[in-house]
mmCIF file of C-alpha atoms in Angstrom:
data_model
loop_
_atom_site.group_PDB
_atom_site.id
_atom_site.type_symbol
_atom_site.label_atom_id
_atom_site.label_comp_id
_atom_site.label_asym_id
_atom_site.label_seq_id
_atom_site.Cartn_x
_atom_site.Cartn_y
_atom_site.Cartn_z
ATOM 1 C CA MET A 45 50.270 6.111 10.631
ATOM 2 C CA GLU A 46 47.025 8.054 10.879
ATOM 3 C CA ARG A 47 44.069 5.826 11.574
ATOM 4 C CA ARG A 48 41.237 6.188 9.085
ATOM 5 C CA ALA A 49 37.776 6.613 10.506
ATOM 6 C CA GLU A 50 35.531 3.671 9.765
ATOM 7 C CA PRO A 51 32.362 4.530 7.863
ATOM 8 C CA SER A 52 29.193 4.494 9.918
ATOM 9 C CA VAL A 53 27.137 1.631 8.546
ATOM 10 C CA ARG A 54 24.548 1.627 11.301
ATOM 11 C CA ARG A 55 23.330 5.187 11.056
ATOM 12 C CA PRO A 56 20.607 4.644 8.396
ATOM 13 C CA ARG A 57 19.219 1.727 10.362
ATOM 14 C CA VAL A 58 19.240 3.738 13.593
ATOM 15 C CA ARG A 59 17.418 6.601 11.930
ATOM 16 C CA ARG A 60 14.868 4.261 10.380
ATOM 17 C CA ASN A 61 14.229 2.513 13.688
ATOM 18 C CA VAL A 62 13.672 5.837 15.434
ATOM 19 C CA THR A 63 11.428 7.067 12.611
ATOM 20 C CA VAL A 64 9.330 3.919 12.887
ATOM 21 C CA ALA A 65 9.163 4.212 16.674
ATOM 22 C CA ILE A 66 7.953 7.817 16.580
ATOM 23 C CA ALA A 67 5.479 7.035 13.790
ATOM 24 C CA GLN A 68 4.017 4.130 15.744
ATOM 25 C CA ASP A 69 3.735 6.302 18.844
ATOM 26 C CA ILE A 70 1.730 8.744 16.720
ATOM 27 C CA PHE A 71 -0.496 5.984 15.336
ATOM 28 C CA SER A 72 -1.150 4.640 18.826
ATOM 29 C CA ASP A 73 -2.196 8.146 19.989
ATOM 30 C CA ARG A 74 0.658 8.460 22.404
ATOM 31 C CA TYR A 75 1.171 11.684 20.470
ATOM 32 C CA PRO A 76 -2.362 12.553 19.242
ATOM 33 C CA SER A 77 -3.137 14.738 16.245
ATOM 34 C CA GLY A 78 -2.679 18.399 17.090
ATOM 35 C CA SER A 79 -0.399 17.730 20.043
ATOM 36 C CA ALA A 80 3.158 18.976 20.323
ATOM 37 C CA LEU A 81 5.961 16.438 20.240
ATOM 38 C CA PRO A 82 8.461 16.616 23.116
ATOM 39 C CA ARG A 83 11.460 18.866 22.664
ATOM 40 C CA GLU A 84 14.401 17.483 20.696
ATOM 41 C CA ASN A 85 16.464 16.929 23.835
ATOM 42 C CA ASP A 86 13.619 14.962 25.393
ATOM 43 C CA LEU A 87 13.182 12.899 22.231
ATOM 44 C CA CYS A 88 16.914 12.164 22.257
ATOM 45 C CA GLN A 89 16.605 10.828 25.785
ATOM 46 C CA GLU A 90 13.380 8.953 25.038
ATOM 47 C CA TYR A 91 14.731 7.092 21.998
ATOM 48 C CA GLY A 92 18.391 6.967 23.010
ATOM 49 C CA VAL A 93 19.856 8.664 19.961
ATOM 50 C CA SER A 94 21.572 11.914 18.994
ATOM 51 C CA ARG A 95 19.844 15.152 18.053
ATOM 52 C CA THR A 96 20.976 14.632 14.442
ATOM 53 C CA VAL A 97 19.102 11.322 14.251
ATOM 54 C CA ILE A 98 15.985 12.889 15.773
ATOM 55 C CA ARG A 99 16.074 15.763 13.295
ATOM 56 C CA GLU A 100 16.505 13.401 10.340
ATOM 57 C CA SER A 101 13.618 11.247 11.561
ATOM 58 C CA LEU A 102 11.347 14.260 11.967
ATOM 59 C CA LYS A 103 12.203 15.368 8.426
ATOM 60 C CA VAL A 104 11.116 11.962 7.130
ATOM 61 C CA LEU A 105 7.858 12.119 9.083
ATOM 62 C CA GLU A 106 7.232 15.661 7.852
ATOM 63 C CA SER A 107 7.706 14.502 4.251
ATOM 64 C CA LYS A 108 4.934 11.954 4.871
ATOM 65 C CA GLY A 109 2.617 14.673 6.197
ATOM 66 C CA MET A 110 2.577 13.231 9.709
ATOM 67 C CA VAL A 111 4.211 16.119 11.570
ATOM 68 C CA ARG A 112 4.770 19.810 10.964
ATOM 69 C CA GLY A 113 7.735 21.778 12.275
ATOM 70 C CA LYS A 114 7.780 25.528 12.821
ATOM 71 C CA PRO A 115 10.673 27.705 13.989
ATOM 72 C CA ARG A 116 10.472 28.692 17.657
ATOM 73 C CA ILE A 117 7.290 26.649 18.039
ATOM 74 C CA GLY A 118 8.490 23.090 17.660
ATOM 75 C CA THR A 119 6.996 20.047 15.998
ATOM 76 C CA THR A 120 3.309 19.180 16.156
ATOM 77 C CA VAL A 121 1.429 16.103 14.980
ATOM 78 C CA SER A 122 -0.584 16.867 11.846
ATOM 79 C CA ASP A 123 -4.265 16.151 11.447
ATOM 80 C CA ARG A 124 -4.917 12.621 10.201
ATOM 81 C CA ASP A 125 -6.362 13.954 6.954
ATOM 82 C CA GLU A 126 -2.902 15.288 6.097
ATOM 83 C CA TRP A 127 -1.099 11.963 6.535
ATOM 84 C CA ASN A 128 0.009 10.289 3.317
ATOM 85 C CA ILE A 129 -1.689 6.992 4.057
ATOM 86 C CA LEU A 130 -0.972 5.704 0.535
ATOM 87 C CA ASP A 131 2.778 5.877 1.161
ATOM 88 C CA ALA A 132 4.449 2.460 1.405
ATOM 89 C CA ASP A 133 6.330 3.339 4.607
ATOM 90 C CA VAL A 134 3.256 4.788 6.304
ATOM 91 C CA LEU A 135 1.252 1.663 5.468
ATOM 92 C CA GLU A 136 3.989 -0.496 6.968
ATOM 93 C CA TRP A 137 4.277 1.643 10.113
ATOM 94 C CA MET A 138 0.537 1.566 10.819
ATOM 95 C CA GLY A 139 0.535 -2.095 11.789
ATOM 96 C CA PRO A 140 -2.672 -3.102 13.610
ATOM 97 C CA GLN A 141 -3.748 0.555 13.760
ATOM 98 C CA ILE A 142 -4.556 0.370 10.055
ATOM 99 C CA GLY A 143 -8.024 -0.801 11.088
ATOM 100 C CA ASP A 144 -8.690 2.625 12.620
ATOM 101 C CA PHE A 145 -8.559 4.169 9.143
ATOM 102 C CA ASP A 146 -10.857 1.646 7.426
ATOM 103 C CA LEU A 147 -8.169 1.721 4.753
ATOM 104 C CA LEU A 148 -8.953 -1.690 3.302
ATOM 105 C CA GLY A 149 -12.584 -0.684 2.779
ATOM 106 C CA CYS A 150 -11.645 2.720 1.354
ATOM 107 C CA ILE A 151 -9.276 1.195 -1.183
ATOM 108 C CA LEU A 152 -11.960 -1.280 -2.222
ATOM 109 C CA GLU A 153 -14.399 1.605 -2.774
ATOM 110 C CA ALA A 154 -11.822 3.350 -4.969
ATOM 111 C CA ARG A 155 -11.207 0.170 -6.928
ATOM 112 C CA ARG A 156 -14.947 -0.289 -7.515
ATOM 113 C CA THR A 157 -14.997 3.151 -9.119
ATOM 114 C CA ILE A 158 -11.874 2.715 -11.237
ATOM 115 C CA GLU A 159 -11.269 -0.900 -12.209
ATOM 116 C CA PRO A 160 -14.522 -1.861 -14.006
ATOM 117 C CA ALA A 161 -14.191 1.208 -16.247
ATOM 118 C CA ALA A 162 -10.510 0.461 -16.816
ATOM 119 C CA ALA A 163 -11.324 -3.153 -17.719
ATOM 120 C CA GLU A 164 -13.944 -2.021 -20.238
ATOM 121 C CA LEU A 165 -11.524 0.433 -21.826
ATOM 122 C CA ALA A 166 -8.753 -2.172 -21.854
ATOM 123 C CA ALA A 167 -11.030 -4.541 -23.786
ATOM 124 C CA GLN A 168 -11.195 -1.877 -26.475
ATOM 125 C CA ARG A 169 -7.652 -0.490 -26.377
ATOM 126 C CA ALA A 170 -5.171 -3.025 -24.984
ATOM 127 C CA SER A 171 -2.330 -3.953 -27.300
ATOM 128 C CA ALA A 172 -1.447 -7.553 -28.014
ATOM 129 C CA GLN A 173 1.645 -7.136 -25.830
ATOM 130 C CA GLU A 174 -0.406 -5.800 -22.916
ATOM 131 C CA ILE A 175 -2.808 -8.730 -23.143
ATOM 132 C CA ALA A 176 0.195 -11.064 -23.202
ATOM 133 C CA ASP A 177 1.621 -9.312 -20.122
ATOM 134 C CA LEU A 178 -1.739 -9.637 -18.379
ATOM 135 C CA GLU A 179 -1.885 -13.335 -19.214
ATOM 136 C CA ARG A 180 1.674 -13.799 -17.921
ATOM 137 C CA ALA A 181 0.704 -12.193 -14.616
ATOM 138 C CA TRP A 182 -2.360 -14.434 -14.445
ATOM 139 C CA THR A 183 -0.232 -17.520 -15.171
ATOM 140 C CA ASP A 184 2.099 -16.547 -12.325
ATOM 141 C CA MET A 185 -0.926 -16.200 -10.027
ATOM 142 C CA ARG A 186 -2.161 -19.635 -11.049
ATOM 143 C CA ASP A 187 1.238 -21.218 -10.488
ATOM 144 C CA SER A 188 1.726 -19.641 -7.044
ATOM 145 C CA ARG A 189 -1.684 -20.353 -5.482
ATOM 146 C CA ASP A 190 -0.024 -21.899 -2.437
ATOM 147 C CA ASP A 191 2.470 -19.082 -1.928
ATOM 148 C CA PRO A 192 0.706 -15.889 -0.728
ATOM 149 C CA GLU A 193 3.768 -13.691 -1.227
ATOM 150 C CA ARG A 194 4.392 -14.701 -4.833
ATOM 151 C CA PHE A 195 0.656 -14.738 -5.511
ATOM 152 C CA THR A 196 0.325 -11.147 -4.278
ATOM 153 C CA GLU A 197 3.294 -10.011 -6.354
ATOM 154 C CA ALA A 198 1.665 -11.420 -9.499
ATOM 155 C CA ASP A 199 -1.753 -10.069 -8.469
ATOM 156 C CA VAL A 200 -0.398 -6.519 -8.070
ATOM 157 C CA ARG A 201 1.306 -6.776 -11.453
ATOM 158 C CA PHE A 202 -1.955 -7.960 -13.024
ATOM 159 C CA HIS A 203 -3.874 -4.911 -11.821
ATOM 160 C CA ALA A 204 -1.089 -2.502 -12.766
ATOM 161 C CA VAL A 205 -1.060 -3.887 -16.308
ATOM 162 C CA LEU A 206 -4.853 -3.672 -16.465
ATOM 163 C CA LEU A 207 -4.925 0.028 -15.538
ATOM 164 C CA ASN A 208 -2.143 0.798 -18.017
ATOM 165 C CA ALA A 209 -3.935 -1.185 -20.735
ATOM 166 C CA SER A 210 -6.910 1.180 -20.425
ATOM 167 C CA HIS A 211 -4.751 3.793 -22.186
ATOM 168 C CA ASN A 212 -6.420 6.388 -19.995
ATOM 169 C CA GLN A 213 -3.739 8.768 -18.739
ATOM 170 C CA VAL A 214 -5.529 9.422 -15.437
ATOM 171 C CA PHE A 215 -5.922 5.707 -14.713
ATOM 172 C CA ARG A 216 -2.270 5.188 -15.561
ATOM 173 C CA ARG A 217 -1.237 7.860 -13.048
ATOM 174 C CA LEU A 218 -3.554 6.373 -10.457
ATOM 175 C CA SER A 219 -1.849 3.021 -10.921
ATOM 176 C CA SER A 220 1.384 4.552 -9.634
ATOM 177 C CA ALA A 221 -0.326 6.575 -6.900
ATOM 178 C CA ILE A 222 -2.155 3.651 -5.333
ATOM 179 C CA HIS A 223 0.469 0.973 -5.996
ATOM 180 C CA ALA A 224 1.595 0.596 -2.366
ATOM 181 C CA ALA A 225 -1.970 0.687 -1.026
ATOM 182 C CA LEU A 226 -3.129 -1.853 -3.606
ATOM 183 C CA GLN A 227 -0.223 -4.126 -2.740
ATOM 184 C CA HIS A 228 -1.054 -3.879 0.953
ATOM 185 C CA THR A 229 -4.751 -4.591 0.355
ATOM 186 C CA LEU A 230 -4.177 -7.534 -1.957
ATOM 187 C CA HIS A 231 -1.639 -9.034 0.415
ATOM 188 C CA ALA A 232 -4.028 -8.681 3.366
ATOM 189 C CA SER A 233 -6.844 -10.377 1.478
ATOM 190 C CA ASN A 234 -4.625 -13.078 -0.034
ATOM 191 C CA ILE A 235 -3.211 -14.221 3.290
ATOM 192 C CA ALA A 236 -6.666 -14.189 4.900
ATOM 193 C CA VAL A 237 -7.947 -17.078 2.766
ATOM 194 C CA ASP A 238 -6.627 -20.565 2.154
ATOM 195 C CA ASP A 239 -8.284 -21.166 -1.224
ATOM 196 C CA ARG A 240 -7.359 -18.818 -4.075
ATOM 197 C CA GLU A 241 -8.955 -20.854 -6.857
ATOM 198 C CA ASP A 242 -11.866 -18.418 -7.289
ATOM 199 C CA ALA A 243 -9.471 -15.516 -7.689
ATOM 200 C CA VAL A 244 -7.408 -17.391 -10.257
ATOM 201 C CA ALA A 245 -10.516 -18.303 -12.238
ATOM 202 C CA ILE A 246 -11.984 -14.802 -12.415
ATOM 203 C CA HIS A 247 -8.638 -13.203 -13.340
ATOM 204 C CA GLY A 248 -8.282 -15.751 -16.152
ATOM 205 C CA GLU A 249 -11.794 -14.969 -17.339
ATOM 206 C CA LEU A 250 -10.940 -11.266 -17.515
ATOM 207 C CA VAL A 251 -7.873 -12.015 -19.662
ATOM 208 C CA GLU A 252 -10.118 -13.952 -22.059
ATOM 209 C CA ALA A 253 -12.623 -11.074 -22.182
ATOM 210 C CA LEU A 254 -9.850 -8.694 -23.221
ATOM 211 C CA ARG A 255 -8.581 -11.116 -25.838
ATOM 212 C CA LEU A 256 -12.103 -11.319 -27.341
ATOM 213 C CA ARG A 257 -12.565 -7.525 -27.047
ATOM 214 C CA ASP A 258 -15.738 -8.169 -25.052
ATOM 215 C CA THR A 259 -16.245 -4.908 -23.144
ATOM 216 C CA ALA A 260 -19.397 -5.950 -21.272
ATOM 217 C CA ARG A 261 -17.846 -9.198 -20.096
ATOM 218 C CA ALA A 262 -14.665 -7.387 -19.051
ATOM 219 C CA ARG A 263 -16.642 -4.973 -16.858
ATOM 220 C CA ASP A 264 -18.669 -7.849 -15.401
ATOM 221 C CA CYS A 265 -15.513 -9.835 -14.620
ATOM 222 C CA SER A 266 -14.009 -6.836 -12.856
ATOM 223 C CA ASN A 267 -17.137 -6.318 -10.757
ATOM 224 C CA ARG A 268 -17.221 -9.988 -9.757
ATOM 225 C CA MET A 269 -13.506 -9.820 -8.978
ATOM 226 C CA LEU A 270 -14.194 -6.921 -6.603
ATOM 227 C CA ASP A 271 -17.073 -8.797 -4.967
ATOM 228 C CA LEU A 272 -14.608 -11.589 -4.288
ATOM 229 C CA ALA A 273 -12.112 -9.047 -2.947
ATOM 230 C CA ALA A 274 -14.790 -7.684 -0.588
ATOM 231 C CA ARG A 275 -15.310 -11.182 0.803
ATOM 232 C CA ASP A 276 -11.590 -11.708 1.355
ATOM 233 C CA ILE A 277 -11.095 -8.233 2.843
ATOM 234 C CA GLY A 278 -13.861 -9.045 5.318
ATOM 235 C CA ALA A 279 -11.843 -12.080 6.382
ATOM 236 C CA ALA A 280 -8.693 -9.950 6.586
ATOM 237 C CA GLU A 281 -10.408 -7.371 8.811
ATOM 238 C CA LYS A 282 -11.636 -10.084 11.154
ATOM 239 C CA ALA A 283 -8.090 -11.424 11.405
ATOM 240 C CA LEU A 284 -6.822 -7.901 12.089
ATOM 241 C CA VAL A 285 -9.319 -7.381 14.897
ATOM 242 C CA GLY A 286 -8.139 -10.636 16.436
ATOM 243 C CA LYS A 287 -4.579 -9.275 16.636
ATOM 244 C CA ILE A 288 -5.507 -6.082 18.468
#
Protein backbone atom coordinates (compact mmCIF):
# COMPACT_ATOMS: atom_id res chain seq x y z
CA MET A 1 0.00 0.00 0.00
CA GLU A 2 1.30 3.44 -0.91
CA ARG A 3 2.32 5.44 2.11
CA ARG A 4 0.65 8.83 2.36
CA ALA A 5 2.89 11.78 3.05
CA GLU A 6 2.26 13.32 6.44
CA PRO A 7 1.31 16.99 6.36
CA SER A 8 4.02 19.38 7.46
CA VAL A 9 2.75 20.93 10.67
CA ARG A 10 6.00 22.60 11.64
CA ARG A 11 6.60 24.70 8.56
CA PRO A 12 4.60 27.81 9.63
CA ARG A 13 6.37 27.83 12.97
CA VAL A 14 9.77 27.45 11.32
CA ARG A 15 9.04 30.32 8.96
CA ARG A 16 7.80 32.51 11.79
CA ASN A 17 10.85 31.78 13.92
CA VAL A 18 13.17 32.67 11.05
CA THR A 19 11.18 35.82 10.27
CA VAL A 20 11.45 36.90 13.90
CA ALA A 21 15.17 36.12 13.98
CA ILE A 22 15.92 38.18 10.87
CA ALA A 23 13.70 41.03 12.09
CA GLN A 24 15.47 41.13 15.44
CA ASP A 25 18.85 41.11 13.71
CA ILE A 26 17.66 44.16 11.76
CA PHE A 27 16.43 45.90 14.92
CA SER A 28 19.72 45.23 16.68
CA ASP A 29 21.63 46.78 13.72
CA ARG A 30 23.32 43.56 12.82
CA TYR A 31 21.84 44.41 9.43
CA PRO A 32 21.63 48.25 9.50
CA SER A 33 19.27 50.32 7.38
CA GLY A 34 20.54 50.60 3.82
CA SER A 35 22.73 47.52 4.06
CA ALA A 36 22.36 44.45 1.89
CA LEU A 37 21.23 41.22 3.51
CA PRO A 38 23.43 38.17 2.87
CA ARG A 39 22.63 36.07 -0.17
CA GLU A 40 19.84 33.52 0.16
CA ASN A 41 22.28 30.62 0.36
CA ASP A 42 24.15 32.35 3.18
CA LEU A 43 20.90 33.08 5.01
CA CYS A 44 19.93 29.42 4.65
CA GLN A 45 23.18 28.42 6.31
CA GLU A 46 22.94 31.15 8.96
CA TYR A 47 19.41 30.24 10.10
CA GLY A 48 19.50 26.53 9.26
CA VAL A 49 16.50 26.42 6.97
CA SER A 50 15.67 25.90 3.30
CA ARG A 51 15.67 28.58 0.62
CA THR A 52 11.86 28.36 0.49
CA VAL A 53 11.60 29.32 4.17
CA ILE A 54 14.04 32.21 3.68
CA ARG A 55 12.08 33.51 0.70
CA GLU A 56 8.78 33.31 2.59
CA SER A 57 10.30 35.12 5.57
CA LEU A 58 11.69 37.89 3.37
CA LYS A 59 8.26 38.32 1.77
CA VAL A 60 6.74 38.82 5.22
CA LEU A 61 9.41 41.36 6.16
CA GLU A 62 8.92 43.17 2.85
CA SER A 63 5.17 43.40 3.52
CA LYS A 64 6.03 45.17 6.79
CA GLY A 65 8.26 47.65 4.97
CA MET A 66 11.42 46.38 6.65
CA VAL A 67 13.27 45.10 3.58
CA ARG A 68 13.12 45.67 -0.15
CA GLY A 69 13.99 43.06 -2.76
CA LYS A 70 15.08 43.82 -6.31
CA PRO A 71 15.86 41.36 -9.11
CA ARG A 72 19.58 40.82 -9.69
CA ILE A 73 20.38 43.16 -6.81
CA GLY A 74 19.18 41.24 -3.78
CA THR A 75 17.47 42.31 -0.59
CA THR A 76 18.35 45.48 1.30
CA VAL A 77 17.19 46.76 4.67
CA SER A 78 14.78 49.67 4.25
CA ASP A 79 15.15 53.02 5.95
CA ARG A 80 13.56 53.07 9.40
CA ASP A 81 10.99 55.62 8.26
CA GLU A 82 9.56 52.97 5.94
CA TRP A 83 9.04 50.33 8.64
CA ASN A 84 5.44 49.74 9.65
CA ILE A 85 6.04 50.29 13.34
CA LEU A 86 2.29 50.24 14.08
CA ASP A 87 2.04 46.63 12.90
CA ALA A 88 1.35 44.15 15.71
CA ASP A 89 4.12 41.77 14.61
CA VAL A 90 6.69 44.54 14.24
CA LEU A 91 5.88 45.83 17.72
CA GLU A 92 6.34 42.34 19.13
CA TRP A 93 9.62 41.77 17.27
CA MET A 94 11.17 45.04 18.46
CA GLY A 95 11.54 43.86 22.04
CA PRO A 96 13.88 46.09 24.07
CA GLN A 97 14.84 47.98 20.89
CA ILE A 98 11.45 49.68 20.99
CA GLY A 99 13.07 52.33 23.18
CA ASP A 100 15.23 53.40 20.22
CA PHE A 101 12.10 54.60 18.42
CA ASP A 102 10.60 56.56 21.33
CA LEU A 103 7.42 54.80 20.28
CA LEU A 104 5.68 55.05 23.64
CA GLY A 105 6.19 58.83 23.66
CA CYS A 106 5.13 59.19 20.02
CA ILE A 107 1.90 57.29 20.59
CA LEU A 108 1.15 59.44 23.63
CA GLU A 109 1.64 62.58 21.52
CA ALA A 110 -0.80 61.21 18.94
CA ARG A 111 -3.32 60.36 21.64
CA ARG A 112 -3.07 63.88 23.09
CA THR A 113 -4.07 65.23 19.68
CA ILE A 114 -6.90 62.78 19.04
CA GLU A 115 -8.54 61.57 22.24
CA PRO A 116 -9.64 64.83 23.93
CA ALA A 117 -11.40 65.90 20.71
CA ALA A 118 -12.93 62.44 20.33
CA ALA A 119 -14.16 62.53 23.94
CA GLU A 120 -15.79 65.93 23.39
CA LEU A 121 -17.50 64.72 20.23
CA ALA A 122 -18.58 61.49 21.93
CA ALA A 123 -20.26 63.53 24.68
CA GLN A 124 -22.40 65.08 21.95
CA ARG A 125 -22.92 62.11 19.63
CA ALA A 126 -22.56 58.79 21.46
CA SER A 127 -25.59 56.53 21.35
CA ALA A 128 -27.04 55.00 24.48
CA GLN A 129 -25.60 51.64 23.39
CA GLU A 130 -22.12 53.10 22.94
CA ILE A 131 -22.22 54.66 26.40
CA ALA A 132 -23.35 51.29 27.77
CA ASP A 133 -20.45 49.58 25.95
CA LEU A 134 -18.04 52.16 27.36
CA GLU A 135 -19.38 51.58 30.87
CA ARG A 136 -19.05 47.81 30.41
CA ALA A 137 -15.40 48.23 29.43
CA TRP A 138 -14.86 50.47 32.45
CA THR A 139 -16.53 47.91 34.73
CA ASP A 140 -14.20 45.22 33.38
CA MET A 141 -11.23 47.50 34.10
CA ARG A 142 -12.45 48.06 37.65
CA ASP A 143 -12.95 44.35 38.24
CA SER A 144 -9.52 43.37 36.89
CA ARG A 145 -7.33 45.94 38.66
CA ASP A 146 -5.04 43.19 39.93
CA ASP A 147 -4.70 41.45 36.57
CA PRO A 148 -2.64 43.57 34.12
CA GLU A 149 -3.50 41.41 31.11
CA ARG A 150 -7.26 41.55 31.60
CA PHE A 151 -7.04 45.19 32.63
CA THR A 152 -5.23 46.07 29.40
CA GLU A 153 -7.74 44.16 27.30
CA ALA A 154 -10.60 46.16 28.84
CA ASP A 155 -8.60 49.40 28.61
CA VAL A 156 -7.98 48.93 24.87
CA ARG A 157 -11.67 48.19 24.35
CA PHE A 158 -12.59 51.35 26.27
CA HIS A 159 -10.52 53.58 24.00
CA ALA A 160 -11.71 51.85 20.83
CA VAL A 161 -15.33 52.42 21.85
CA LEU A 162 -14.56 56.04 22.71
CA LEU A 163 -13.08 56.80 19.27
CA ASN A 164 -15.99 55.07 17.54
CA ALA A 165 -18.49 56.96 19.71
CA SER A 166 -17.12 60.24 18.32
CA HIS A 167 -18.92 59.37 15.07
CA ASN A 168 -16.02 60.99 13.25
CA GLN A 169 -15.08 58.76 10.32
CA VAL A 170 -11.39 59.70 10.48
CA PHE A 171 -11.18 58.94 14.20
CA ARG A 172 -12.93 55.64 13.59
CA ARG A 173 -10.35 54.68 10.95
CA LEU A 174 -7.55 55.76 13.25
CA SER A 175 -8.91 53.45 15.93
CA SER A 176 -8.20 50.49 13.66
CA ALA A 177 -4.86 51.86 12.44
CA ILE A 178 -3.38 52.40 15.88
CA HIS A 179 -5.04 49.46 17.64
CA ALA A 180 -1.88 47.35 17.98
CA ALA A 181 0.26 50.32 19.02
CA LEU A 182 -2.34 51.45 21.56
CA GLN A 183 -2.54 47.94 22.98
CA HIS A 184 1.24 47.79 23.29
CA THR A 185 1.42 51.21 24.97
CA LEU A 186 -1.39 50.55 27.42
CA HIS A 187 0.06 47.18 28.33
CA ALA A 188 3.51 48.69 28.92
CA SER A 189 2.10 51.39 31.18
CA ASN A 190 -0.29 49.05 33.01
CA ILE A 191 2.39 46.56 33.98
CA ALA A 192 4.75 49.34 35.06
CA VAL A 193 2.56 50.38 38.00
CA ASP A 194 1.13 48.43 40.91
CA ASP A 195 -1.82 50.73 41.67
CA ARG A 196 -4.41 51.23 38.93
CA GLU A 197 -7.02 52.94 41.09
CA ASP A 198 -6.37 56.38 39.55
CA ALA A 199 -6.87 54.99 36.07
CA VAL A 200 -10.11 53.29 37.06
CA ALA A 201 -11.42 56.48 38.64
CA ILE A 202 -10.71 58.78 35.70
CA HIS A 203 -12.13 56.32 33.15
CA GLY A 204 -15.31 56.10 35.24
CA GLU A 205 -15.50 59.88 35.39
CA LEU A 206 -15.30 60.07 31.60
CA VAL A 207 -18.20 57.60 31.26
CA GLU A 208 -20.27 59.84 33.55
CA ALA A 209 -19.36 62.93 31.50
CA LEU A 210 -20.64 61.23 28.35
CA ARG A 211 -23.82 60.14 30.09
CA LEU A 212 -24.47 63.77 31.16
CA ARG A 213 -23.49 65.08 27.69
CA ASP A 214 -20.93 67.33 29.37
CA THR A 215 -18.48 68.11 26.56
CA ALA A 216 -16.10 70.28 28.61
CA ARG A 217 -15.84 67.70 31.37
CA ALA A 218 -15.30 64.92 28.82
CA ARG A 219 -12.36 66.78 27.26
CA ASP A 220 -10.93 67.55 30.71
CA CYS A 221 -11.23 63.90 31.77
CA SER A 222 -9.43 62.79 28.63
CA ASN A 223 -6.60 65.27 29.20
CA ARG A 224 -6.18 64.15 32.81
CA MET A 225 -6.28 60.53 31.66
CA LEU A 226 -3.40 61.26 29.29
CA ASP A 227 -1.44 63.03 32.03
CA LEU A 228 -1.80 59.85 34.06
CA ALA A 229 -0.70 57.81 31.04
CA ALA A 230 2.40 60.01 30.69
CA ARG A 231 3.32 59.24 34.30
CA ASP A 232 2.89 55.50 33.79
CA ILE A 233 4.74 55.52 30.45
CA GLY A 234 7.64 57.22 32.22
CA ALA A 235 7.72 54.29 34.64
CA ALA A 236 7.50 51.85 31.73
CA GLU A 237 10.44 53.50 29.94
CA LYS A 238 12.56 53.32 33.07
CA ALA A 239 11.76 49.62 33.37
CA LEU A 240 12.66 49.15 29.70
CA VAL A 241 16.02 50.85 30.15
CA GLY A 242 16.72 48.52 33.05
CA LYS A 243 16.28 45.50 30.76
CA ILE A 244 18.75 46.67 28.13
